[in-house]
Short mmCIF file of C-alpha atoms in Angstrom, two decimals:
data_model
loop_
_atom_site.label_atom_id
_atom_site.label_comp_id
_atom_site.label_asym_id
_atom_site.label_seq_id
_atom_site.Cartn_x
_atom_site.Cartn_y
_atom_site.Cartn_z
CA PRO N 1 65.13 37.32 79.61
CA ILE N 2 66.58 34.41 81.07
CA LYS N 3 67.07 31.57 78.21
CA MET N 4 66.34 27.81 79.99
CA SER N 5 68.86 26.07 77.86
CA ALA N 6 71.41 28.10 79.03
CA LEU N 7 73.23 28.34 82.66
CA LYS N 8 73.02 30.67 85.64
CA ILE N 9 76.10 32.00 86.72
CA ALA N 10 77.18 34.19 89.81
CA TYR N 11 80.67 35.45 90.82
CA ILE N 12 81.49 35.64 94.53
CA GLY N 13 84.38 37.40 94.79
CA ALA N 14 84.20 40.88 92.06
CA GLY N 15 88.80 40.61 91.69
CA ALA N 16 90.80 40.05 89.74
CA VAL N 17 90.75 36.37 89.66
CA ASN N 18 87.25 36.72 88.14
CA PHE N 19 87.22 39.69 86.56
CA GLY N 20 91.47 40.19 85.43
CA GLY N 21 93.83 42.58 86.49
CA ALA N 22 97.23 43.82 85.35
CA GLU N 23 99.44 41.08 87.18
CA GLY N 24 98.85 37.61 84.98
CA PRO N 25 96.59 35.63 82.11
CA TRP N 26 93.99 34.77 84.97
CA ASN N 27 90.25 35.78 83.95
CA HIS N 28 86.84 33.48 84.52
CA SER N 29 84.52 36.26 82.67
CA ALA N 30 86.12 36.80 79.81
CA ARG N 31 86.76 32.60 79.11
CA LEU N 32 83.07 31.72 80.22
CA GLU N 33 82.20 35.16 77.35
CA LYS N 34 83.84 32.91 75.13
CA LEU N 35 82.84 29.83 76.14
CA GLY N 36 78.76 31.11 76.02
CA GLY N 37 75.59 29.74 76.69
CA VAL N 38 75.84 31.49 79.83
CA TYR N 39 74.16 33.97 81.55
CA PHE N 40 74.74 35.68 85.09
CA VAL N 41 72.89 36.52 87.45
CA ALA N 42 74.63 37.95 90.32
CA ILE N 43 78.55 39.44 91.18
CA VAL N 44 78.94 39.08 94.50
CA ASP N 45 81.02 41.37 96.92
CA PRO N 46 81.22 43.20 99.97
CA LEU N 47 82.85 46.49 97.57
CA VAL N 48 79.49 47.16 96.14
CA GLU N 49 80.93 49.45 94.79
CA ARG N 50 83.50 48.15 92.63
CA ALA N 51 80.92 45.51 92.06
CA LYS N 52 77.93 48.00 89.41
CA SER N 53 81.57 49.61 87.85
CA LEU N 54 82.02 45.84 86.69
CA LEU N 55 78.78 45.44 85.97
CA GLU N 56 78.19 48.69 84.40
CA THR N 57 81.88 48.51 82.60
CA LYS N 58 80.18 45.04 81.42
CA LEU N 59 76.54 45.91 80.41
CA LYS N 60 78.22 48.52 77.45
CA GLY N 61 80.63 45.56 76.26
CA PRO N 62 80.41 43.08 73.90
CA SER N 63 78.76 40.30 75.62
CA ALA N 64 76.34 43.04 77.30
CA SER N 65 72.92 40.52 76.37
CA MET N 66 74.84 37.90 78.95
CA TYR N 67 74.30 40.34 81.98
CA SER N 68 71.09 41.93 81.54
CA GLU N 69 69.46 39.86 84.18
CA CYS N 70 72.60 40.18 86.50
CA CYS N 71 72.52 41.94 89.76
CA VAL N 72 74.72 42.99 92.69
CA LEU N 73 74.77 41.02 96.02
CA PRO N 74 76.76 42.29 99.29
CA SER N 75 77.10 39.02 100.93
CA TYR N 76 77.11 34.87 99.36
CA LYS N 77 73.66 34.28 101.79
CA ASP N 78 71.69 36.73 99.78
CA VAL N 79 72.60 33.99 96.80
CA LEU N 80 71.14 31.57 99.03
CA LYS N 81 67.96 33.49 98.61
CA MET N 82 66.99 34.60 95.53
CA GLU N 83 64.54 33.33 93.96
CA ALA N 84 64.17 30.00 91.53
CA ARG N 85 63.81 31.81 88.33
CA THR N 86 67.17 33.71 89.32
CA LYS N 87 69.36 31.65 91.08
CA PRO N 88 72.79 30.46 90.04
CA ASP N 89 72.76 27.38 88.95
CA ALA N 90 76.65 27.66 89.17
CA VAL N 91 78.80 30.08 90.96
CA PHE N 92 82.40 30.56 90.60
CA VAL N 93 84.55 31.73 94.02
CA GLY N 94 87.12 33.64 93.53
CA VAL N 95 87.78 35.85 97.45
CA PRO N 96 90.42 36.09 99.24
CA PRO N 97 91.67 32.86 100.86
CA PHE N 98 90.96 34.08 104.60
CA VAL N 99 87.12 34.49 103.73
CA HIS N 100 85.96 30.86 102.53
CA GLY N 101 86.88 26.68 103.35
CA SER N 102 86.28 26.21 106.83
CA LEU N 103 83.37 25.63 109.53
CA GLU N 104 83.69 29.37 110.67
CA GLU N 105 80.20 31.30 110.14
CA GLY N 106 79.98 33.43 107.09
CA HIS N 107 83.45 31.50 105.56
CA ASP N 108 81.47 28.21 104.75
CA ILE N 109 80.98 29.06 100.71
CA GLU N 110 81.55 25.80 99.62
CA LEU N 111 79.26 24.36 101.91
CA GLU N 112 76.56 26.63 101.53
CA PHE N 113 76.45 26.46 97.54
CA VAL N 114 76.63 22.29 97.53
CA ARG N 115 73.99 22.48 100.28
CA ALA N 116 71.39 24.71 98.66
CA GLY N 117 73.03 21.92 94.82
CA ILE N 118 74.54 24.94 93.37
CA HIS N 119 77.68 23.44 91.43
CA VAL N 120 80.82 25.40 92.77
CA PHE N 121 84.31 26.18 91.00
CA VAL N 122 86.37 27.56 93.51
CA GLU N 123 89.95 29.32 93.30
CA LYS N 124 93.22 28.12 95.09
CA PRO N 125 94.56 28.36 97.82
CA VAL N 126 90.86 26.06 99.50
CA SER N 127 91.45 27.52 103.03
CA VAL N 128 94.30 29.40 104.70
CA VAL N 129 93.17 27.06 108.37
CA PRO N 130 95.23 24.88 109.38
CA PRO N 131 95.07 21.39 107.29
CA GLU N 132 94.22 19.42 111.25
CA ARG N 133 90.83 22.23 111.47
CA PHE N 134 90.47 22.42 107.12
CA ARG N 135 89.70 18.38 107.11
CA GLU N 136 86.82 18.74 108.44
CA TYR N 137 85.32 20.89 106.58
CA VAL N 138 86.45 19.12 103.31
CA GLN N 139 84.66 16.36 105.00
CA ALA N 140 81.89 18.25 105.14
CA VAL N 141 81.19 18.77 102.21
CA VAL N 142 81.87 15.97 100.70
CA GLU N 143 78.86 14.77 103.19
CA GLU N 144 77.75 17.13 101.68
CA GLN N 145 78.17 16.58 98.22
CA GLN N 146 77.37 13.35 98.37
CA LYS N 147 74.05 14.14 98.83
CA THR N 148 73.64 16.81 95.78
CA LYS N 149 75.58 15.76 93.48
CA VAL N 150 76.88 18.84 92.61
CA ILE N 151 79.79 19.43 90.86
CA ILE N 152 82.84 20.88 92.19
CA SER N 153 86.15 21.88 90.30
CA VAL N 154 89.00 23.92 92.40
CA ALA N 155 91.34 25.74 90.45
CA TYR N 156 94.64 23.82 89.40
CA MET N 157 94.36 24.67 86.03
CA PHE N 158 97.35 23.39 84.97
CA ARG N 159 96.18 20.24 84.96
CA TYR N 160 94.04 21.40 81.65
CA HIS N 161 97.20 22.37 80.36
CA SER N 162 97.68 20.38 76.67
CA ALA N 163 102.27 20.51 77.85
CA VAL N 164 100.82 18.82 81.54
CA GLN N 165 98.46 16.02 79.62
CA LYS N 166 101.38 15.39 77.33
CA ILE N 167 103.94 14.84 79.58
CA LYS N 168 101.93 12.26 81.60
CA GLU N 169 100.93 10.31 78.30
CA ILE N 170 105.11 11.19 77.91
CA ILE N 171 105.85 9.16 81.91
CA THR N 172 102.89 7.16 81.18
CA ALA N 173 104.15 5.29 77.78
CA HIS N 174 107.87 5.10 78.51
CA GLY N 175 107.11 2.36 81.09
CA ARG N 176 109.74 3.46 83.97
CA PRO N 177 108.63 5.44 87.66
CA VAL N 178 109.77 8.95 87.87
CA LEU N 179 113.30 9.29 90.16
CA SER N 180 113.74 12.89 90.41
CA ILE N 181 111.02 15.89 89.90
CA ASN N 182 113.06 19.24 90.06
CA ALA N 183 110.73 22.98 90.06
CA ARG N 184 111.32 26.15 90.22
CA TYR N 185 108.88 29.09 90.73
CA ASN N 186 109.61 32.43 90.72
CA CYS N 187 107.35 34.94 91.09
CA ALA N 188 107.92 39.05 89.53
CA TYR N 189 106.69 41.44 93.04
CA SER N 190 107.03 44.57 92.71
CA GLU N 191 103.63 44.94 91.09
CA LEU N 192 101.51 42.45 94.44
CA ASP N 193 99.73 45.06 95.45
CA HIS N 194 97.00 43.10 96.76
CA PRO N 195 98.07 43.79 100.44
CA PHE N 196 96.58 40.46 102.22
CA TRP N 197 98.56 38.60 100.10
CA TRP N 198 101.71 40.19 101.63
CA ASN N 199 100.86 38.82 105.32
CA THR N 200 101.04 35.04 105.94
CA SER N 201 97.47 34.65 108.03
CA LYS N 202 95.69 35.87 105.35
CA SER N 203 97.27 34.37 102.29
CA GLY N 204 98.93 31.43 104.01
CA GLY N 205 101.89 32.59 102.78
CA PRO N 206 103.60 31.84 99.35
CA ILE N 207 103.86 28.08 99.16
CA VAL N 208 99.96 27.75 100.10
CA GLU N 209 99.09 30.79 98.15
CA GLN N 210 101.06 30.37 95.08
CA ALA N 211 103.89 27.22 94.78
CA THR N 212 100.56 25.09 95.26
CA HIS N 213 100.52 25.05 91.63
CA PHE N 214 104.05 23.22 91.41
CA CYS N 215 102.66 21.22 94.23
CA ASP N 216 99.99 20.36 93.24
CA LEU N 217 101.67 19.56 89.91
CA LEU N 218 104.72 17.89 91.14
CA ARG N 219 101.95 15.00 92.67
CA TYR N 220 99.58 15.09 89.42
CA PHE N 221 103.11 13.28 87.52
CA ALA N 222 105.10 11.90 90.83
CA GLY N 223 101.83 10.91 93.12
CA GLU N 224 101.42 11.51 96.92
CA VAL N 225 104.26 13.06 99.16
CA ASN N 226 105.17 11.57 102.36
CA LEU N 227 105.29 14.43 104.35
CA ALA N 228 107.23 12.84 107.66
CA SER N 229 110.01 13.26 104.84
CA ILE N 230 109.39 17.01 103.85
CA GLN N 231 112.98 19.07 104.47
CA ALA N 232 112.83 23.26 104.25
CA THR N 233 114.03 26.72 105.24
CA SER N 234 113.72 29.43 103.97
CA ILE N 235 114.66 33.23 103.39
CA PRO N 236 113.23 35.42 106.19
CA PRO N 237 112.22 39.19 105.07
CA GLY N 238 114.53 42.03 105.73
CA THR N 239 114.14 44.77 108.07
CA THR N 240 116.90 46.79 107.24
CA GLU N 241 118.54 47.39 103.30
CA SER N 242 121.67 45.79 104.94
CA SER N 243 119.62 42.31 105.18
CA ILE N 244 119.87 38.99 102.42
CA GLY N 245 115.61 39.39 102.91
CA TYR N 246 116.03 42.66 102.04
CA LEU N 247 112.83 43.39 98.86
CA SER N 248 114.07 47.27 97.29
CA LYS N 249 110.88 46.91 95.30
CA VAL N 250 107.68 45.67 97.14
CA PRO N 251 104.24 48.08 96.31
CA ALA N 252 103.76 50.81 97.93
CA VAL N 253 99.88 50.35 98.60
CA VAL N 254 101.32 46.94 100.69
CA ASN N 255 103.59 48.14 104.11
CA GLU N 256 104.74 45.86 104.86
CA GLU N 257 105.92 47.56 107.84
CA SER N 258 102.36 47.59 109.14
CA ILE N 259 102.56 43.48 109.28
CA PRO N 260 104.53 42.12 112.19
CA VAL N 261 107.36 40.12 111.60
CA GLU N 262 106.74 37.10 112.13
CA GLN N 263 103.34 37.09 109.99
CA ARG N 264 105.16 38.36 106.93
CA ILE N 265 106.21 36.15 104.11
CA PRO N 266 109.46 34.21 103.51
CA ARG N 267 112.09 35.26 100.12
CA VAL N 268 112.74 32.29 98.92
CA THR N 269 111.75 28.60 100.41
CA SER N 270 113.30 25.99 98.51
CA ALA N 271 112.08 22.17 100.20
CA ASN N 272 112.80 18.20 99.55
CA TRP N 273 111.82 15.06 99.74
CA LYS N 274 110.60 11.12 99.24
CA PHE N 275 107.55 10.35 97.18
CA GLU N 276 105.53 7.45 98.70
CA SER N 277 107.05 5.53 95.47
CA GLY N 278 110.10 6.26 97.29
CA SER N 279 111.06 8.66 93.87
CA ILE N 280 112.52 12.29 95.08
CA GLY N 281 111.13 15.93 94.71
CA CYS N 282 112.42 19.56 94.84
CA LEU N 283 110.75 22.49 94.94
CA THR N 284 112.41 25.94 94.65
CA HIS N 285 110.55 29.25 95.30
CA GLY N 286 110.93 32.48 95.90
CA LEU N 287 109.61 36.01 95.17
CA ILE N 288 112.29 37.74 93.68
CA LEU N 289 111.66 39.10 90.18
CA TRP N 290 110.71 42.79 89.00
CA SER N 291 108.09 44.29 87.27
CA LYS N 292 105.16 40.95 85.77
CA ARG N 293 106.56 37.85 84.07
CA TYR N 294 106.66 35.15 86.02
CA GLU N 295 109.62 32.20 85.54
CA ALA N 296 108.38 29.08 86.34
CA SER N 297 109.73 25.42 85.38
CA ILE N 298 109.83 21.46 86.24
CA ASP N 299 112.57 19.08 85.34
CA ILE N 300 111.71 15.48 85.67
CA TRP N 301 113.83 12.44 85.09
CA ALA N 302 113.06 8.75 84.59
CA ASP N 303 115.06 5.45 83.92
CA GLY N 304 116.09 7.04 80.27
CA LEU N 305 113.81 9.45 80.26
CA ARG N 306 114.16 13.72 81.16
CA ILE N 307 111.48 15.50 80.44
CA THR N 308 111.41 19.90 81.60
CA LEU N 309 108.22 22.30 81.27
CA GLU N 310 108.91 25.69 80.52
CA GLU N 311 106.74 29.15 81.22
CA PRO N 312 103.69 27.54 82.03
CA TYR N 313 102.11 30.87 82.30
CA PHE N 314 103.21 32.12 79.30
CA PRO N 315 102.65 30.85 75.07
CA GLU N 316 105.85 30.82 75.13
CA CYS N 317 105.40 27.62 76.90
CA LYS N 318 107.79 24.51 75.82
CA LEU N 319 108.27 21.08 76.65
CA ARG N 320 111.81 19.50 76.00
CA VAL N 321 112.19 15.84 76.12
CA ARG N 322 114.50 13.59 75.83
CA ARG N 323 114.23 9.89 75.24
CA GLY N 324 115.30 6.68 74.64
CA TYR N 325 118.83 6.38 72.94
CA THR N 326 118.75 10.05 71.42
CA ASP N 327 121.59 12.74 72.49
CA GLN N 328 118.77 15.20 70.37
CA GLU N 329 115.98 16.52 72.78
CA GLU N 330 112.81 17.87 71.43
CA VAL N 331 110.67 20.49 71.41
CA LEU N 332 107.39 20.78 71.60
CA THR N 333 105.89 24.10 71.47
CA TYR N 334 102.09 25.15 72.71
CA PRO N 335 101.65 28.55 71.85
CA ASP N 336 97.25 29.10 71.34
CA VAL N 337 97.09 26.84 74.70
CA ASP N 338 94.57 28.51 77.42
CA PRO N 339 94.71 26.52 80.21
CA TYR N 340 91.88 28.82 82.03
CA LEU N 341 89.64 28.56 79.46
CA GLU N 342 89.51 24.67 78.89
CA GLU N 343 88.94 24.47 83.00
CA ASP N 344 86.20 26.55 82.47
CA ARG N 345 85.21 24.54 79.23
CA LEU N 346 85.30 21.43 80.79
CA PHE N 347 83.68 22.81 84.75
CA LEU N 348 80.26 23.99 82.32
CA GLU N 349 79.72 20.43 80.54
CA ALA N 350 80.20 18.35 83.67
CA VAL N 351 77.65 20.61 84.75
CA ARG N 352 75.08 20.21 82.15
CA THR N 353 75.99 16.16 82.93
CA GLY N 354 76.28 15.17 85.87
CA ASN N 355 80.01 13.60 84.43
CA HIS N 356 82.03 14.52 87.30
CA ASP N 357 85.50 11.95 85.75
CA LEU N 358 85.93 15.48 83.42
CA ILE N 359 87.20 16.85 86.41
CA ARG N 360 91.36 16.66 87.24
CA SER N 361 91.32 18.59 90.73
CA SER N 362 88.66 16.83 93.06
CA TYR N 363 87.69 18.52 96.12
CA VAL N 364 89.42 15.44 97.66
CA ASP N 365 92.13 15.97 95.45
CA ALA N 366 93.57 19.23 96.53
CA ALA N 367 92.93 18.96 99.62
CA ARG N 368 96.12 16.25 99.53
CA THR N 369 97.74 19.71 97.58
CA TYR N 370 96.71 21.91 100.87
CA GLU N 371 97.96 19.48 103.08
CA MET N 372 101.38 19.27 101.12
CA SER N 373 101.29 23.04 101.30
CA TRP N 374 101.48 23.59 104.31
CA ALA N 375 103.82 20.80 105.66
CA ILE N 376 106.05 22.85 103.24
CA HIS N 377 105.16 26.10 105.05
CA ARG N 378 105.46 24.19 108.58
CA ALA N 379 109.19 22.37 108.04
CA SER N 380 110.43 26.05 106.27
CA GLU N 381 109.86 27.73 110.24
CA GLN N 382 110.88 25.48 111.67
#
């Protein structure tokens, strides 16, 4: 039986972000099992057999007791019909971006749960619809949230990374504004075997779907972006081996030839802009590495200060800091940091206490990152 003190959780989506996969460290179920104090009441996925298989595996594993009351459902609407005894306190929404974040019938997952008084943790990107349409959706969600007072957290996990919090602390203590911030994000694509990811109409494209993490961090460090100042260019996909945008290791399951050329994703995108403060920002994103490991870094410059964030996805994450009257740099390491665990922990704590201030990426704030990523995407296609 479900313990009354434990939070009841439902997973919306039985894919890699909720249950782990080969291509990255994300896996909410593993973190929630580690944190404890929760029970799982539903796994929702239209691919019912896959969800059933996952549940069977969990029921044989070390956290089996947390799944003893769990059922498999084909639609999130079925969760809304669950009786009070089993209805979740909170949901973890980890579904492809083209099936949520919209007022379109069946795509208003967040809105339905907020309206029902169920707390929502939702993965990025928050949508794929143009920002003009997404604004209407955000307004609807926020209006319902003000009535039901539920917690909404968007999964910008780097905001929960100790290195990122240290950067914020250093910038504040230094007392001088950021002048320039330069981000580089190179994705390993040869094992990205989700066909939807390669189709901009379904994923939003690599800036909206993936580089959104760095768009968000740049806003977090340097403030709001003057969207009208964004300039960008990109290398479009190549259709023949002799073209510069041709990638030689696209997974066979993707079948990129079946995707209309105008919906195939760009290979490299480079953007620059001004922040509202007057400082300068740059972002270069590529998907051109083979194997599994991404490479990502951010340089931050201010008067008398240089900070470099290296490899925030991995235990090898480093902060390199040079400040004041010294030619030496400090090197800070973060071998045991798990930002996914921390964002999940604080979400559960916020749900238990009602303290919205524990959430570092609200729905409204995430919507601003979404607008920025779309502005880069559009500028790069002109």
